[in-house]
Amino acid sequence: MVSEVFRRTMVAAGVDFEILKDGTIKLPEDLSKVKLESISKELKDFGVKIQTNDNKDLVEEIKIYIKKMVYDGNIRNVKISELLSNKLGFSYPYLSNLFSSKTFTSIENFYILVRIEKVKELVLLENASLSEIAHDLNFSSVPHLSNQFKKVTGLTITQYLKFRKK
């Protein structure tokens, strides 16, 4: 019922929309605030609320999703580009350009930073080997993990552990 009400309202207003895989509805980015408010008022009577999602929110969604993936351990043998595209319903080049323009870093760099933060936590626990950590956090090898760690922190893993123990 709600979907038919929504569909009729959008058609009457002359607004194109797209239903994404996860069931959310994507409206055109160039939709005016006046038209959006008008549609929102009409749909409110039927219990339908339009939630706007500006670019800042989308950047935050990217950050939250990456952190959640890393900390939940759901990153083994996955391509971040495919996951973000599928989850957020936008092409990866669009997401990448938007993220870079708002944060002045790339999604890939942010992904590395989050994984390195997780590495710091795991090496301090001392119950996982570097090989296991590298495997679990989707690094291609222990040397790859070590090189990324040094690049991000300026320290080797051994230096980091000595520093933390003091």
Coordinates of C-alpha atoms in Angstrom, one line a residue:
M1 CA 0.0 0.0 0.0
V2 CA 2.7 2.5 1.0
S3 CA 4.7 1.8 -2.1
E4 CA 1.7 2.4 -4.3
V5 CA 1.0 5.7 -2.5
F6 CA 4.6 6.7 -2.8
R7 CA 4.6 5.7 -6.5
R8 CA 1.5 7.7 -7.3
T9 CA 2.7 10.8 -5.4
M10 CA 6.0 10.7 -7.2
V11 CA 4.4 10.3 -10.6
A12 CA 1.9 13.1 -9.9
A13 CA 4.9 15.3 -8.9
G14 CA 6.8 14.4 -12.0
V15 CA 9.8 13.0 -9.9
D16 CA 11.8 10.0 -11.1
F17 CA 13.0 7.6 -8.4
E18 CA 14.9 4.4 -8.2
I19 CA 14.3 1.5 -5.8
L20 CA 17.7 0.2 -4.7
K21 CA 18.6 -3.5 -3.8
D22 CA 18.1 -2.9 -0.1
G23 CA 14.7 -1.5 -0.6
T24 CA 15.6 2.1 -0.1
I25 CA 14.4 4.7 -2.6
K26 CA 16.9 7.0 -4.3
L27 CA 15.6 10.4 -5.4
P28 CA 17.3 12.7 -7.9
E29 CA 20.1 14.8 -6.5
D30 CA 18.8 17.9 -8.2
L31 CA 15.3 17.7 -6.6
S32 CA 14.5 21.1 -5.2
K33 CA 14.0 21.6 -1.5
V34 CA 10.5 23.1 -2.2
K35 CA 9.4 20.1 -4.2
L36 CA 10.9 17.7 -1.6
E37 CA 9.0 19.5 1.2
S38 CA 5.8 19.4 -0.8
I39 CA 6.1 15.6 -1.4
S40 CA 7.0 15.1 2.2
K41 CA 3.9 16.8 3.4
E42 CA 1.7 14.7 1.1
L43 CA 3.4 11.4 2.2
K44 CA 3.3 12.3 5.9
D45 CA -0.4 11.7 6.0
F46 CA 0.3 8.1 5.0
G47 CA 3.0 7.6 7.6
V48 CA 5.8 7.9 5.0
K49 CA 8.8 10.0 6.0
I50 CA 11.5 11.1 3.5
Q51 CA 14.9 11.0 5.0
T52 CA 17.4 13.2 3.2
N53 CA 21.0 11.9 2.8
D54 CA 23.4 14.7 2.0
N55 CA 27.0 14.0 0.9
K56 CA 28.3 14.5 4.5
D57 CA 26.0 11.7 5.7
L58 CA 27.2 9.5 2.9
V59 CA 30.9 10.1 3.8
E60 CA 30.0 9.2 7.4
E61 CA 28.2 6.1 6.2
I62 CA 31.4 5.0 4.4
K63 CA 33.5 5.5 7.5
I64 CA 31.1 3.7 9.7
Y65 CA 30.7 0.8 7.3
I66 CA 34.5 0.4 6.9
K67 CA 35.0 0.5 10.7
K68 CA 32.2 -2.0 11.3
M69 CA 33.6 -4.4 8.6
V70 CA 37.1 -4.3 10.1
Y71 CA 36.1 -4.6 13.7
D72 CA 33.5 -7.3 13.0
G73 CA 36.1 -9.3 11.1
N74 CA 34.1 -9.3 7.8
I75 CA 36.9 -8.3 5.4
R76 CA 38.6 -11.5 4.5
N77 CA 39.0 -11.8 0.7
V78 CA 36.7 -9.0 -0.1
K79 CA 37.0 -6.0 -2.3
I80 CA 36.1 -2.8 -0.4
S81 CA 35.0 -1.2 -3.7
E82 CA 32.4 -3.8 -4.4
L83 CA 31.2 -3.9 -0.8
L84 CA 30.7 -0.2 -0.6
S85 CA 29.0 0.1 -4.0
N86 CA 26.6 -2.7 -3.2
K87 CA 25.9 -1.5 0.4
L88 CA 25.4 2.2 -0.4
G89 CA 23.9 1.9 -3.9
F90 CA 26.4 4.2 -5.7
S91 CA 29.2 3.5 -8.1
Y92 CA 32.6 3.2 -6.4
P93 CA 34.2 6.0 -8.5
Y94 CA 31.4 8.4 -7.2
L95 CA 31.9 7.3 -3.6
S96 CA 35.7 7.5 -4.0
N97 CA 35.6 11.1 -5.4
L98 CA 33.1 12.2 -2.9
F99 CA 35.1 10.8 0.0
S100 CA 38.3 12.3 -1.2
S101 CA 36.7 15.7 -1.7
K102 CA 35.3 15.8 1.8
T103 CA 38.1 14.1 3.8
F104 CA 41.2 14.9 1.7
T105 CA 42.2 11.2 1.8
S106 CA 41.1 8.2 -0.2
I107 CA 38.8 5.4 0.9
E108 CA 41.7 3.1 0.5
N109 CA 43.9 5.1 2.9
F110 CA 41.1 5.3 5.4
Y111 CA 40.6 1.6 5.1
I112 CA 44.4 1.0 5.8
L113 CA 44.3 3.4 8.8
V114 CA 41.4 1.5 10.3
R115 CA 43.0 -1.8 9.8
I116 CA 46.3 -0.6 11.3
E117 CA 44.3 0.6 14.4
K118 CA 42.9 -2.9 14.7
V119 CA 46.5 -4.3 14.3
K120 CA 47.6 -2.2 17.2
E121 CA 44.9 -3.6 19.4
L122 CA 45.6 -7.2 18.3
V123 CA 49.4 -7.1 18.8
L124 CA 49.0 -5.8 22.3
L125 CA 46.8 -8.7 23.2
E126 CA 49.7 -11.1 22.4
N127 CA 47.4 -14.0 21.7
A128 CA 47.5 -13.8 17.9
S129 CA 50.5 -14.2 15.6
L130 CA 51.3 -11.7 13.0
S131 CA 50.4 -14.3 10.4
E132 CA 46.9 -14.7 11.8
I133 CA 46.5 -10.9 12.1
A134 CA 47.6 -10.4 8.5
H135 CA 45.2 -13.1 7.3
D136 CA 42.3 -11.9 9.4
L137 CA 42.7 -8.2 8.3
N138 CA 43.1 -9.0 4.6
F139 CA 46.8 -8.1 4.3
S140 CA 48.4 -10.2 1.6
S141 CA 51.3 -11.2 3.8
V142 CA 53.1 -10.4 7.1
P143 CA 55.7 -8.3 5.2
H144 CA 52.8 -6.4 3.6
L145 CA 51.3 -5.8 7.1
S146 CA 54.6 -4.8 8.5
N147 CA 55.3 -2.3 5.7
Q148 CA 51.8 -0.7 6.0
F149 CA 52.2 -0.5 9.8
K150 CA 55.6 1.3 9.4
K151 CA 54.2 3.6 6.7
V152 CA 51.2 4.6 8.9
T153 CA 52.8 4.7 12.4
G154 CA 56.5 5.5 11.6
L155 CA 57.4 2.5 13.8
T156 CA 58.0 -1.2 13.2
I157 CA 55.7 -3.5 15.1
T158 CA 58.5 -4.4 17.5
Q159 CA 59.2 -0.7 18.1
Y160 CA 55.6 -0.1 18.7
L161 CA 55.3 -2.9 21.3
K162 CA 58.4 -1.7 23.1
F163 CA 57.1 1.8 23.1
R164 CA 53.7 0.7 24.5
K165 CA 55.2 -1.4 27.2
K166 CA 57.1 1.6 28.6

